[in-house]
Coordinates of C-alpha atoms in Angstrom, one line a residue:
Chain A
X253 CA 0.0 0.0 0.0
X254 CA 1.5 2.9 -1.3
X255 CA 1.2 5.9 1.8
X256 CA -0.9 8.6 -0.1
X257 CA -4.0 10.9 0.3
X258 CA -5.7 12.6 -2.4
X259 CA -6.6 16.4 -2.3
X260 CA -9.8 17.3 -0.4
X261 CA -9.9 20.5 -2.9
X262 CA -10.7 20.1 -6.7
X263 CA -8.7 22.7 -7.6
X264 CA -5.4 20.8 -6.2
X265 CA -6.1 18.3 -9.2
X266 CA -4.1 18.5 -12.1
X267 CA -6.6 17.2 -15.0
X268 CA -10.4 16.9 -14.7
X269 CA -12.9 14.6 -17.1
X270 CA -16.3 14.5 -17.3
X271 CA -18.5 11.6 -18.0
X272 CA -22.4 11.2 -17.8
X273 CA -23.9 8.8 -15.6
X274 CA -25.4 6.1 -17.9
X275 CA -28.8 4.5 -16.9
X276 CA -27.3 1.0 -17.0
X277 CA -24.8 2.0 -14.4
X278 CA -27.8 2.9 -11.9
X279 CA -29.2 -0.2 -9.5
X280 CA -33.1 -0.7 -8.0
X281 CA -31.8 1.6 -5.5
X282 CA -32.4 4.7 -7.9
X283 CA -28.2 5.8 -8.0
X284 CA -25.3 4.6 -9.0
X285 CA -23.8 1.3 -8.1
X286 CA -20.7 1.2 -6.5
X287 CA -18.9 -0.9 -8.9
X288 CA -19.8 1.5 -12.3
X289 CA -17.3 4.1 -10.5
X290 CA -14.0 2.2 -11.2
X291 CA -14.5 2.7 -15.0
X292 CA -15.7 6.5 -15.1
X293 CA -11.8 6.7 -12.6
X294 CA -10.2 4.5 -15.6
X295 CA -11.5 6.4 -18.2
X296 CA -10.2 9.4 -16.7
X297 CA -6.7 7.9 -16.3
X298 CA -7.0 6.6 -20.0
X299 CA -7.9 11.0 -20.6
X300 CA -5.2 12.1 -18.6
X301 CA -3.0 9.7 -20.3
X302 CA -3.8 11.0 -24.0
X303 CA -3.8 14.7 -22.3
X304 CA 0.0 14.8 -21.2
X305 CA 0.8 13.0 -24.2
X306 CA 1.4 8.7 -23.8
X307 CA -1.9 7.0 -24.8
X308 CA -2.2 3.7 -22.7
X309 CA -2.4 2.4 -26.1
X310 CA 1.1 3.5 -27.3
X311 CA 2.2 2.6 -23.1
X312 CA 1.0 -1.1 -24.1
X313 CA 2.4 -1.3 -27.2
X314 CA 5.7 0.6 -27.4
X315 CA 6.6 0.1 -23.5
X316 CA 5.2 -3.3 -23.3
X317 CA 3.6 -2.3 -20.1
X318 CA 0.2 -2.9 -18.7
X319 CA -0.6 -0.5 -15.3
X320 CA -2.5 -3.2 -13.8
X321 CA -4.7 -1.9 -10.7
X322 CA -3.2 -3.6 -8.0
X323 CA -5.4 -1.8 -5.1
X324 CA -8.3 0.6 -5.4
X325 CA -9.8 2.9 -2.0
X326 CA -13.4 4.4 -2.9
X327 CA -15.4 5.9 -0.4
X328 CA -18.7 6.9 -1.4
X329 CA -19.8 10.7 -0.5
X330 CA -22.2 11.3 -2.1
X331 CA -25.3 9.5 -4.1
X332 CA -24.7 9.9 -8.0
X333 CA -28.2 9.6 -10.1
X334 CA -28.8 8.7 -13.6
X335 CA -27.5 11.9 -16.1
X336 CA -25.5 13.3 -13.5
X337 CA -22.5 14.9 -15.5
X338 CA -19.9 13.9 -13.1
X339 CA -16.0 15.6 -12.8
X340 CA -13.5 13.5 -12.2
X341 CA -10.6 15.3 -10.9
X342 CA -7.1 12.9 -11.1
X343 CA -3.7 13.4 -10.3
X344 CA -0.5 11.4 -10.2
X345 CA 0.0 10.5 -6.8
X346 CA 2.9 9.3 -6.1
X347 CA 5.4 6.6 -7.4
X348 CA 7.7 3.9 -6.7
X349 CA 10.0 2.4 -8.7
X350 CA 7.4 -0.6 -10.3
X351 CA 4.2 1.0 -9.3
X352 CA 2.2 4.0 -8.7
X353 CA -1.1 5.5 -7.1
X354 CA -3.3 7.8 -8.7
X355 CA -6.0 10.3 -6.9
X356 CA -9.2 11.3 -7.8
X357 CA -12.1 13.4 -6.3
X358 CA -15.4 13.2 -8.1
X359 CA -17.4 16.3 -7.9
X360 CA -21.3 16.7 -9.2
X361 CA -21.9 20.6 -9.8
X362 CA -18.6 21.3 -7.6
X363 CA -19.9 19.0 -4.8
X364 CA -17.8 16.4 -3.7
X365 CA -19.4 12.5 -4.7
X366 CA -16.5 10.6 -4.3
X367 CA -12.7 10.5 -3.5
X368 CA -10.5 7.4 -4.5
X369 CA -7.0 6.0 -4.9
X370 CA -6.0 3.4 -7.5
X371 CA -2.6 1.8 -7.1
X372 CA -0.9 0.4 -10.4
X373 CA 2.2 -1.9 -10.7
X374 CA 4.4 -2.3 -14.2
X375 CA 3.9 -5.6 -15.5
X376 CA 5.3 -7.0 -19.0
X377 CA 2.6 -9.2 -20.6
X378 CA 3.4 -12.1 -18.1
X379 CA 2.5 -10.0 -15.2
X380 CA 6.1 -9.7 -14.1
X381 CA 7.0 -5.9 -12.6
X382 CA 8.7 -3.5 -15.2
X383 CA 10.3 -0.6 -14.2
X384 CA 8.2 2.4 -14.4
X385 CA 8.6 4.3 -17.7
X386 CA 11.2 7.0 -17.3
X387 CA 8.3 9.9 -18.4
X388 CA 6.2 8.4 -15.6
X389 CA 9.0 8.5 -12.9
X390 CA 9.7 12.0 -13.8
X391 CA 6.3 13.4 -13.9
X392 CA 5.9 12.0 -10.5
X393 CA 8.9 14.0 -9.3
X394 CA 8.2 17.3 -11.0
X395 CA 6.6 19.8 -8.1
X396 CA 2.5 19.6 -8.1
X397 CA 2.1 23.5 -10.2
X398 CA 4.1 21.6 -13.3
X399 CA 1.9 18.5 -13.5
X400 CA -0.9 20.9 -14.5
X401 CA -2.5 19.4 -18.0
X402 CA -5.6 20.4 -20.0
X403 CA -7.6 17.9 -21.9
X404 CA -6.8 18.0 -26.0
X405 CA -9.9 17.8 -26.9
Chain B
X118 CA -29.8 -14.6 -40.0
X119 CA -29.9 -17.9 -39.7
X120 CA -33.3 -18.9 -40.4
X121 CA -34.1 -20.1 -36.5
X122 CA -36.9 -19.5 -33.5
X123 CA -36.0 -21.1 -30.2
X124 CA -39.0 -23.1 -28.9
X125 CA -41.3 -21.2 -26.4
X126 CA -42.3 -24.4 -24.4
X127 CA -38.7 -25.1 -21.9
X128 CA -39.5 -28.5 -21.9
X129 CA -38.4 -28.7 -25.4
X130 CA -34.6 -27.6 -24.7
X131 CA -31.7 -30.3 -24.4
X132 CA -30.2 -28.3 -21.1
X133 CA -31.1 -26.1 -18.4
X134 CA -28.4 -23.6 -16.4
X135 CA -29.4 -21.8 -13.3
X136 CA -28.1 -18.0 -12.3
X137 CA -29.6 -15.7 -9.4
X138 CA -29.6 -12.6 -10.4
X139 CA -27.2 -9.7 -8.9
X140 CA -28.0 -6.9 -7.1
X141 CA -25.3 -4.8 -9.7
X142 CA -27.9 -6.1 -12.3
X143 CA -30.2 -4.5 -11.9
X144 CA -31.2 -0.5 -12.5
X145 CA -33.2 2.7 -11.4
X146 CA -36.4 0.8 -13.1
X147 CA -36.3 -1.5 -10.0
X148 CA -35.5 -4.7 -12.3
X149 CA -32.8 -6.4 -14.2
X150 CA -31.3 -4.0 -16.9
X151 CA -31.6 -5.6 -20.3
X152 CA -27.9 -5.5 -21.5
X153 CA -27.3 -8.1 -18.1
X154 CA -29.6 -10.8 -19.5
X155 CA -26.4 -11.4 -22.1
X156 CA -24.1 -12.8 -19.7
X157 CA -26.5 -15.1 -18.3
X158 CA -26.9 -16.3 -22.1
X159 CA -23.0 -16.7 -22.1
X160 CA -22.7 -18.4 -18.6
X161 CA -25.2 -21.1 -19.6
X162 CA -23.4 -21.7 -23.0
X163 CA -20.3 -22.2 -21.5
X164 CA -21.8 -24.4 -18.9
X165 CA -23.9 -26.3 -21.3
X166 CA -20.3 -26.5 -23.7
X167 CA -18.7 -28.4 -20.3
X168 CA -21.7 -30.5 -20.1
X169 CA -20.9 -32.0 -23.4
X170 CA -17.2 -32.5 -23.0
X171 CA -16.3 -29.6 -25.1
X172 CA -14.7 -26.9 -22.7
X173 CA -14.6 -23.4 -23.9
X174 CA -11.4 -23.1 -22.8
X175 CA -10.4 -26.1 -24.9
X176 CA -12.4 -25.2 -27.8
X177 CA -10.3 -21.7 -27.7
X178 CA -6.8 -23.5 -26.8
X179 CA -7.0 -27.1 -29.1
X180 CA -8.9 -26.2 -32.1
X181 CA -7.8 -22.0 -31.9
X182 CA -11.2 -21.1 -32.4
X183 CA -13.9 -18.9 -30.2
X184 CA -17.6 -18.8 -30.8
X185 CA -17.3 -15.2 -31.8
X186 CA -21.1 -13.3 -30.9
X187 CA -21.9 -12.1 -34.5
X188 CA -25.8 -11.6 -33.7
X189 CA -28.0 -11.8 -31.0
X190 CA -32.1 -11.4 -30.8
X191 CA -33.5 -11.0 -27.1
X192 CA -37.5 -10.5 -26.8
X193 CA -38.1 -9.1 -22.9
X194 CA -41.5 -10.6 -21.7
X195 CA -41.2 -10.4 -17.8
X196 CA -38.9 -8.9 -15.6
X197 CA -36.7 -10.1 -13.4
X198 CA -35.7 -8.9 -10.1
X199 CA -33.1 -8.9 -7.9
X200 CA -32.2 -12.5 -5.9
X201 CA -34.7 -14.2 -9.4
X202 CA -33.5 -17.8 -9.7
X203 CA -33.5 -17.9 -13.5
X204 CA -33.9 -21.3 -15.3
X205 CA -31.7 -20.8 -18.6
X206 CA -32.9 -23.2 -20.6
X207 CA -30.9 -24.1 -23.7
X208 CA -30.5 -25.7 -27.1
X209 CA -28.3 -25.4 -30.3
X210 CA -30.5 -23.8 -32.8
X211 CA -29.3 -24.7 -36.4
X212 CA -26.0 -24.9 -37.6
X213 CA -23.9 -23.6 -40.9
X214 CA -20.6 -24.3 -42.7
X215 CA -18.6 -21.4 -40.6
X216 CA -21.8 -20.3 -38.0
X217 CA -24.4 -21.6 -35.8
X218 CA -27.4 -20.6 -33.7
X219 CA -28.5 -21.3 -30.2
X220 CA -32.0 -20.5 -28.6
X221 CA -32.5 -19.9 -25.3
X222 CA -36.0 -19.3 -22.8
X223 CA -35.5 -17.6 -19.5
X224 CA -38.1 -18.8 -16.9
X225 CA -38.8 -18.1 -13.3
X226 CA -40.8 -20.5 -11.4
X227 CA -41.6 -21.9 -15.0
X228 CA -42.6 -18.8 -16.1
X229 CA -41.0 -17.3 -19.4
X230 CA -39.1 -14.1 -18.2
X231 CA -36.7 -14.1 -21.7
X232 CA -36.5 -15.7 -25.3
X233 CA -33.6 -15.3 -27.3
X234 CA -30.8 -16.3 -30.1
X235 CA -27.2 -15.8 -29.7
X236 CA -25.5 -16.6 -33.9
X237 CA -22.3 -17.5 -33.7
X238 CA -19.2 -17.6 -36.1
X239 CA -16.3 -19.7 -35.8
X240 CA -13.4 -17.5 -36.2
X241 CA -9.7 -18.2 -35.6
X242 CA -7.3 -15.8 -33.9
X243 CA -7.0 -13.4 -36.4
X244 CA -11.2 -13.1 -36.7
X245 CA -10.9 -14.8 -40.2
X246 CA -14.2 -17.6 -40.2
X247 CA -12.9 -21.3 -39.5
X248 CA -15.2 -24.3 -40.1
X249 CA -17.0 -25.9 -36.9
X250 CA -15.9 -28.2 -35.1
X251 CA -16.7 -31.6 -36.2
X252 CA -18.4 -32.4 -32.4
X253 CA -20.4 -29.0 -33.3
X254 CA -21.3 -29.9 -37.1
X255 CA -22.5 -34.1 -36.0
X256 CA -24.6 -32.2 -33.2
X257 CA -26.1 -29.8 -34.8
X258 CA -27.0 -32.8 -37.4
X259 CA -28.5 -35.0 -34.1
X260 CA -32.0 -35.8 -33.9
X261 CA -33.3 -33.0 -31.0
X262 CA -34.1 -35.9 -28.5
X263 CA -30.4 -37.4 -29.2
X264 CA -29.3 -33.9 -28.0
X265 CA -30.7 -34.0 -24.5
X266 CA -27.3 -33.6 -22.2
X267 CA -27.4 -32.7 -18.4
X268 CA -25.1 -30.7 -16.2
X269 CA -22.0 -32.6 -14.8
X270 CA -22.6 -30.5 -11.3
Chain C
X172 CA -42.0 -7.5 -33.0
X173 CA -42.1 -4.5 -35.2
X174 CA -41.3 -4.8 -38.6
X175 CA -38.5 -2.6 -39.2
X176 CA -35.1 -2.0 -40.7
X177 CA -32.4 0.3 -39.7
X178 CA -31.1 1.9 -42.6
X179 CA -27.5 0.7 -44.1
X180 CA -26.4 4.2 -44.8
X181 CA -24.8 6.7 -42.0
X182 CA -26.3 9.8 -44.1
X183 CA -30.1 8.5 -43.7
X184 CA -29.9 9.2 -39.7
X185 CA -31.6 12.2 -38.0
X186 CA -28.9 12.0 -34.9
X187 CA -25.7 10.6 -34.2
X188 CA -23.7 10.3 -30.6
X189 CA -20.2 9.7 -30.0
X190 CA -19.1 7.0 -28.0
X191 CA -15.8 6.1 -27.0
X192 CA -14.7 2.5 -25.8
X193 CA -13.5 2.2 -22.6
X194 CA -11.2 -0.8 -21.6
X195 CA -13.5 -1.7 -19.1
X196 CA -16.1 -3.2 -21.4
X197 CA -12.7 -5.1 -23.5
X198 CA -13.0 -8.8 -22.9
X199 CA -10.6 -11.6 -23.3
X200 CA -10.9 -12.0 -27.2
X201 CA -9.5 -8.5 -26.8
X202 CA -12.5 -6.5 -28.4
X203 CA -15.8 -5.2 -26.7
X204 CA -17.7 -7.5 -25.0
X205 CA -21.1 -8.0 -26.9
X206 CA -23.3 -7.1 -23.8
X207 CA -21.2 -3.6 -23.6
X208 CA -23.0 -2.6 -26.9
X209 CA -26.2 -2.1 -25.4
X210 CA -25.6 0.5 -23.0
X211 CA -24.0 2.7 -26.0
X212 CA -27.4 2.4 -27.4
X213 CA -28.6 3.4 -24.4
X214 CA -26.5 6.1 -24.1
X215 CA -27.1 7.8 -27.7
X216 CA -30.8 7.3 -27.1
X217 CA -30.8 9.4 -24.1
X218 CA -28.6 12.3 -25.4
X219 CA -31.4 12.1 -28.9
X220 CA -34.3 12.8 -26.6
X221 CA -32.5 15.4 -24.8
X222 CA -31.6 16.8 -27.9
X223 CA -35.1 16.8 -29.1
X224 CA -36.4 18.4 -26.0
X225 CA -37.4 15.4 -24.4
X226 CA -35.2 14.5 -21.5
X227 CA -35.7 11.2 -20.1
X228 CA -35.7 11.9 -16.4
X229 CA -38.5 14.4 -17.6
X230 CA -40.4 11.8 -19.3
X231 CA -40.2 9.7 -16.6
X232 CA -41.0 12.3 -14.1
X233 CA -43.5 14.3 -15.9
X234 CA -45.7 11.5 -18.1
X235 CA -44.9 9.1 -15.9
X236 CA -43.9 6.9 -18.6
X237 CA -40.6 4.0 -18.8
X238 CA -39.4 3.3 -22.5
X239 CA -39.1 -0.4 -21.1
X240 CA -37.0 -2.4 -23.7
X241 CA -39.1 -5.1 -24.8
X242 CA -37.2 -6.8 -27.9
X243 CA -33.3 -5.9 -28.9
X244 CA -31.5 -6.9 -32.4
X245 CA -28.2 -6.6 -32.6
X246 CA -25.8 -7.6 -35.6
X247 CA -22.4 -7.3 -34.9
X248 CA -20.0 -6.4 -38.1
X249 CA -16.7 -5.5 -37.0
X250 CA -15.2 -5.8 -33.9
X251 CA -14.7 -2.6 -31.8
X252 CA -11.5 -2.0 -29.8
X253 CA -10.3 0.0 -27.2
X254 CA -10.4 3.4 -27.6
X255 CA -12.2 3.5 -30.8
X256 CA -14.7 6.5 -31.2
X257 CA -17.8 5.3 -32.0
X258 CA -20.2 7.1 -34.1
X259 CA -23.6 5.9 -32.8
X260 CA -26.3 7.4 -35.5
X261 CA -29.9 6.9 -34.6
X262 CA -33.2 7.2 -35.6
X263 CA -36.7 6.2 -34.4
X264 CA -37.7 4.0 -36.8
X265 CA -41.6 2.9 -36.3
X266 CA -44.0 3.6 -33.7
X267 CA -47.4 2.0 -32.7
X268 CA -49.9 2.5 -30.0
X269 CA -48.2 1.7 -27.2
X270 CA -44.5 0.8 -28.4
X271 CA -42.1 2.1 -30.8
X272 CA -38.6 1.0 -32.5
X273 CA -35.3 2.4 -32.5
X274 CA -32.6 2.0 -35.3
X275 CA -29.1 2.1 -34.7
X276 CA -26.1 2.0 -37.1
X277 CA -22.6 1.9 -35.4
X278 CA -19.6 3.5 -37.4
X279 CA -15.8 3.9 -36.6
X280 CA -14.0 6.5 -39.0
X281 CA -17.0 5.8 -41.1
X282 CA -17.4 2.1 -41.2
X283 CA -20.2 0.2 -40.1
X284 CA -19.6 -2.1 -37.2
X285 CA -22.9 -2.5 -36.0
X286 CA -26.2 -2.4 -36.7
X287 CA -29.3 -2.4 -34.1
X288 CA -32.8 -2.2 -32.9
X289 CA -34.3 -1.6 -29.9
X290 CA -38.3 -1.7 -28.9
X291 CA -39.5 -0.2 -26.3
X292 CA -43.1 -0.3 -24.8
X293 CA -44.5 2.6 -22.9
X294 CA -45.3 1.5 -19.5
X295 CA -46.1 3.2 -16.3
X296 CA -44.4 2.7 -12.8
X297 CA -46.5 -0.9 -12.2
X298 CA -45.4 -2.4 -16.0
X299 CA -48.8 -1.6 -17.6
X300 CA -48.7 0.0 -21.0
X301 CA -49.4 3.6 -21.3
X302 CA -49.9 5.0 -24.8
X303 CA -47.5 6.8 -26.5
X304 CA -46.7 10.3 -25.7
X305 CA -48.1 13.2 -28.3
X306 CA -44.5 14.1 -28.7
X307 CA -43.4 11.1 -30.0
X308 CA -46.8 9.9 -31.7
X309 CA -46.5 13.1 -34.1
X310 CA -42.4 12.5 -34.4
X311 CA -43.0 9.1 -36.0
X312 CA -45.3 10.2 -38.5
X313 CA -43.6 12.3 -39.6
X314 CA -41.9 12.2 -42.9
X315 CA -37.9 11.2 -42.0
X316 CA -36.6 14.6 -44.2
X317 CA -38.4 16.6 -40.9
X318 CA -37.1 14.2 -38.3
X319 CA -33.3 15.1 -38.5
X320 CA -32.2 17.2 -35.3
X321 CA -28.5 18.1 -33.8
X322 CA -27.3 17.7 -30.7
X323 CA -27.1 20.5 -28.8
X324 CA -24.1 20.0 -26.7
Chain D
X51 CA -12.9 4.9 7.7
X52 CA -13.6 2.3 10.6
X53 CA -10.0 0.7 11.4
X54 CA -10.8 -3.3 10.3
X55 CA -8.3 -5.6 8.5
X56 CA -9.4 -9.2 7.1
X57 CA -7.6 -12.4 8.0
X58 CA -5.1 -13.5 5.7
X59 CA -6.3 -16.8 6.6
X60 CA -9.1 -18.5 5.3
X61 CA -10.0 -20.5 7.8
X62 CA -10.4 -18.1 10.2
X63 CA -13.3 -17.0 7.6
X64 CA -17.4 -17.5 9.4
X65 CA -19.2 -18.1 5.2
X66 CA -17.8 -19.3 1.8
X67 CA -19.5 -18.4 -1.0
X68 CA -18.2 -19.9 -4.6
X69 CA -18.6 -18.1 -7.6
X70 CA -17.7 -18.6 -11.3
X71 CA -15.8 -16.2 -13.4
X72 CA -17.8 -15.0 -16.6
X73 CA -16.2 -14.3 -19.6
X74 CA -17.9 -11.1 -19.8
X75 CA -16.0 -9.7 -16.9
X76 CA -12.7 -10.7 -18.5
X77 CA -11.0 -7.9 -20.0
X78 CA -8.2 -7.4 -22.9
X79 CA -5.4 -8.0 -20.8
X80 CA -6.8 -11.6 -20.5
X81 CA -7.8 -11.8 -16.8
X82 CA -10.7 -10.2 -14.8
X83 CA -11.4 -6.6 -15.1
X84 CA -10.9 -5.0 -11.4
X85 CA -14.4 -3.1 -11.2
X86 CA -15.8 -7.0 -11.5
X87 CA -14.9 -8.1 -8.0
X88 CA -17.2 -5.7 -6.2
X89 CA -20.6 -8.0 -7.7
X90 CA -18.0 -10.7 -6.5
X91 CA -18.3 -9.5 -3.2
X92 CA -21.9 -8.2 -3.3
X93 CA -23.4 -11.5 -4.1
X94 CA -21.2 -13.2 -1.4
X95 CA -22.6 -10.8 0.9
X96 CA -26.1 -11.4 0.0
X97 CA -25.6 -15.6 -0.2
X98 CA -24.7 -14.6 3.8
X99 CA -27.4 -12.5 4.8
X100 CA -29.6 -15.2 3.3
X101 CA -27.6 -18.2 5.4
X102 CA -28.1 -16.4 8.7
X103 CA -31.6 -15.8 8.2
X104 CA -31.7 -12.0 7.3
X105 CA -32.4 -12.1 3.8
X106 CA -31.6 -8.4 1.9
X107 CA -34.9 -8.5 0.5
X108 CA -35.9 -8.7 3.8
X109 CA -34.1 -6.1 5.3
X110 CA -34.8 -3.8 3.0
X111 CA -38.7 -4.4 2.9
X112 CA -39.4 -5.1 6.4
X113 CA -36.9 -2.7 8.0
X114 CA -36.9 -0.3 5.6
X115 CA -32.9 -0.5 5.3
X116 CA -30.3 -0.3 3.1
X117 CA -27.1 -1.2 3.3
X118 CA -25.2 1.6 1.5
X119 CA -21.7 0.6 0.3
X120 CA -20.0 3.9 1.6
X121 CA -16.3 2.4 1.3
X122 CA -14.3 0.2 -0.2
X123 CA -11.0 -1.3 -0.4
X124 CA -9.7 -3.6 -2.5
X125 CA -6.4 -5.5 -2.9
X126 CA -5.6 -7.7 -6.3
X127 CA -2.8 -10.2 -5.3
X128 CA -2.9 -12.4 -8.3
X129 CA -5.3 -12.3 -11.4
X130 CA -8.1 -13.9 -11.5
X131 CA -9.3 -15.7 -15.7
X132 CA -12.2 -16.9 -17.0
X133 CA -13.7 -19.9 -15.6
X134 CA -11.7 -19.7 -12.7
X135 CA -13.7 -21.5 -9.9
X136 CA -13.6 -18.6 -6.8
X137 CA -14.6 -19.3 -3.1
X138 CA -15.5 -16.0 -1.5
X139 CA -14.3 -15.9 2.2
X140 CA -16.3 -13.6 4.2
X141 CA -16.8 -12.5 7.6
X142 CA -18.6 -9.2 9.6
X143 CA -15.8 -7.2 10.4
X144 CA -17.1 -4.9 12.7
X145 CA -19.8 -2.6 13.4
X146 CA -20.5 0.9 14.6
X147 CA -24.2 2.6 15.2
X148 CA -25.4 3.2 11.9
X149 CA -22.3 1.1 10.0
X150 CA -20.5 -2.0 10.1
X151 CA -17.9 -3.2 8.2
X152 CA -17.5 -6.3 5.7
X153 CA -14.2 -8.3 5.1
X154 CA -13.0 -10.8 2.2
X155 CA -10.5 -13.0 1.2
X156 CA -10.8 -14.8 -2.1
X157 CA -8.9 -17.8 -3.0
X158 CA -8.7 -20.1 -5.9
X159 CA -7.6 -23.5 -5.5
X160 CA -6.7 -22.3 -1.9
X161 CA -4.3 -19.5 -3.2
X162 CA -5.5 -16.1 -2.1
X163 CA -6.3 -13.9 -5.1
X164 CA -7.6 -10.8 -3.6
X165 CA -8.0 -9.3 0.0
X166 CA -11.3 -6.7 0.5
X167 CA -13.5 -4.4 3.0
X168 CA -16.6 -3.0 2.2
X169 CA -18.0 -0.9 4.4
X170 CA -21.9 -0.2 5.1
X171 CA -24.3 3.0 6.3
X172 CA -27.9 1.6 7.0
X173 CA -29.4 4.5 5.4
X174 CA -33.7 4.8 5.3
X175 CA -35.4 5.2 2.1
X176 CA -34.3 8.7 1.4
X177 CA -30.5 8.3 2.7
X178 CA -31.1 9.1 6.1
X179 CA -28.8 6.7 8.6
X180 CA -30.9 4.3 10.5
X181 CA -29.3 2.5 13.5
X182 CA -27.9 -1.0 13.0
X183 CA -30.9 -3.6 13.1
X184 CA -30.3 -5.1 16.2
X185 CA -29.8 -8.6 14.9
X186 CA -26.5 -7.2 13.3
X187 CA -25.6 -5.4 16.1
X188 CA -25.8 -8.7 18.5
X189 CA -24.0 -10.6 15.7
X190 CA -21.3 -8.4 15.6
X191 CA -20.7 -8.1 19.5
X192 CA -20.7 -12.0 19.7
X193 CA -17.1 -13.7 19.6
X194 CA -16.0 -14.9 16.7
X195 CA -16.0 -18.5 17.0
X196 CA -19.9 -17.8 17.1
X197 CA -20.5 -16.0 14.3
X198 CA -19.6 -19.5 11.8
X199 CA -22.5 -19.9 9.2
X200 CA -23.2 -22.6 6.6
X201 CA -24.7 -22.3 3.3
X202 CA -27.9 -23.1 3.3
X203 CA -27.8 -24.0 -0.4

């Protein structure tokens, strides 16, 4: 477990993406299940990814390196509801040298929903630790005002 | 489209495959959302493949083939709830040079909840189409009451 | 079952909705999962009524009215990948007293990859059918030239 | 955050609840995709409620509670692939006024695969916290040797 708290304040974060909340992703208690959160936090980390410039495409492919989530931490704030647009505010954590944690804080109108920390270890297409990619171990080192990134799109 | 109607009576079908539903299953509508009736298709196919000796695991690993989904028809008649103990009941539809059909009837307390048809091609690897297997072809070419097969447990 | 076709051809669409795949809904054959396709449909059906001043939420709210799914057809064409942006077009295709159809055609740069129908009955909050609302009575017979709207995001 | 870690052992586990990996929750690195453990644990939860005579259905209709997931933690130790046979280890972890805490171990073949806490609010209809039902409550005081439950399949 890698010792690491994410930011209380949305405006610590250094990227932000919005998804909607899908009506399959509700359950017969009228909001969001709690499992249908870890994808709208990958596809954030897929975003932010694209946004500072390595697609976890190109990260799989060139690299040969999957970031497998080796521990997630959700806790639950705040009901989500079908066609809620939903922010998800990420940064890079911190790192180690074959894995990393991610934070995110999910805000509905600017009201927090949700905080959460995903943990990811290197691993070559056997599962075996890599090294984290040199880009990756430097961003991680850079001070919090560089890390700043704006989606592309 | 291969040419095929699954039989509405469940007495007529060769197997039978039992899944409760989830409480992630269902949605805001209070019942079971309709893209989750799809894996309950799949988990009763791969159970009925083990039945007859012919592992999908194996069928994927010996002969480099998957039963890729290349059509499916799903008619909603009930719905189900949360904790439902669903009766899949089963039976390969009609079968082509590189594709085949099964049909399936949900029921609840014998009660149809669900009829549907999954087409399937046989592709290799690469997706290019691969003739069935030769267990899959002499099957298909069974007499229905020569087709009757029950679960190993 | 309603007799109806989607159309073959992107251009003959009143709406389209971008999706993008996320790797959550990837499976082991490396490609989207056939389940994960419905909730795109989903998905671009909700943004086409919002776009035609119809939200969902208010339809539920307001009339009182679920577009239960009743029947789905879905004919897969090519595979879709990770990360693909998905051009979901959509139009509403037939409607009768109490139900009405959906047509689908799934594109990536383009090129179809899937084509789909949904029916839906109207039904209020105990399951019984309601009939259609005016709004959507009038939009169906309506000639398909006057039918085309944009989103509005 | 109420301060609970699961046994690393087994054994020490009070309910075991199998499940069977779908291919559906397999993702395109090959193995199961990490937002699919949380039904995992969910329906483990509910098999338990159900063997110690507190079925959900029942406590949400005749108590009028839910049992909100307001945390969760979640370590993936080794991957889990399709078709993999899973015994869910469970146990009541411990329990406050108005929330209690869950813990898992899941094993395959005996070998732990992942290690996991949920954690629950008994919320009322509208999200309001209700105090523990006092069955829970007892259950959770009561040593641990106790607390053992079998499936009553």
């Amino acid at each position: 477990v890698i010792d690491y708290e994410p930011p209380a304040d949305p405006s610590a974060y250094s990227f932000t993406h919005r998804v909607r909340v899908r009506f399959a992703e509700t359950d017969a208690m009228g909001i969001v299940h709690h499992a249908a959160y870890l994808p709208y936090l990958e596809e954030a980390r897929v975003a932010y990814l694209k946004a500072i410039g390595h697609p976890y495409q190109q990260v799989r492919s060139e690299h040969g390196t999957d970031f497998a989530v080796i521990e997630c931490r959700v806790r639950y704030l705040r009901p989500l509801r079908f066609d809620d647009e939903v922010d998800v505010h990420l940064e890079l954590g911190a790192a180690r040298r074959a894995s990393f944690a991610m934070g995110y804080l999910l805000t509905v109108d600017g009201v927090a929903s949700c905080a959460a920390v995903t943990e990811h270890a290197c691993v070559d297409e056997t599962g075996r630790p890599n090294r984290l990619p040199d880009w990756l171990r430097e961003l991680a080192a850079a001070p919090r005002a560089d890390r700043v990134v704006r989606p592309t799109a």
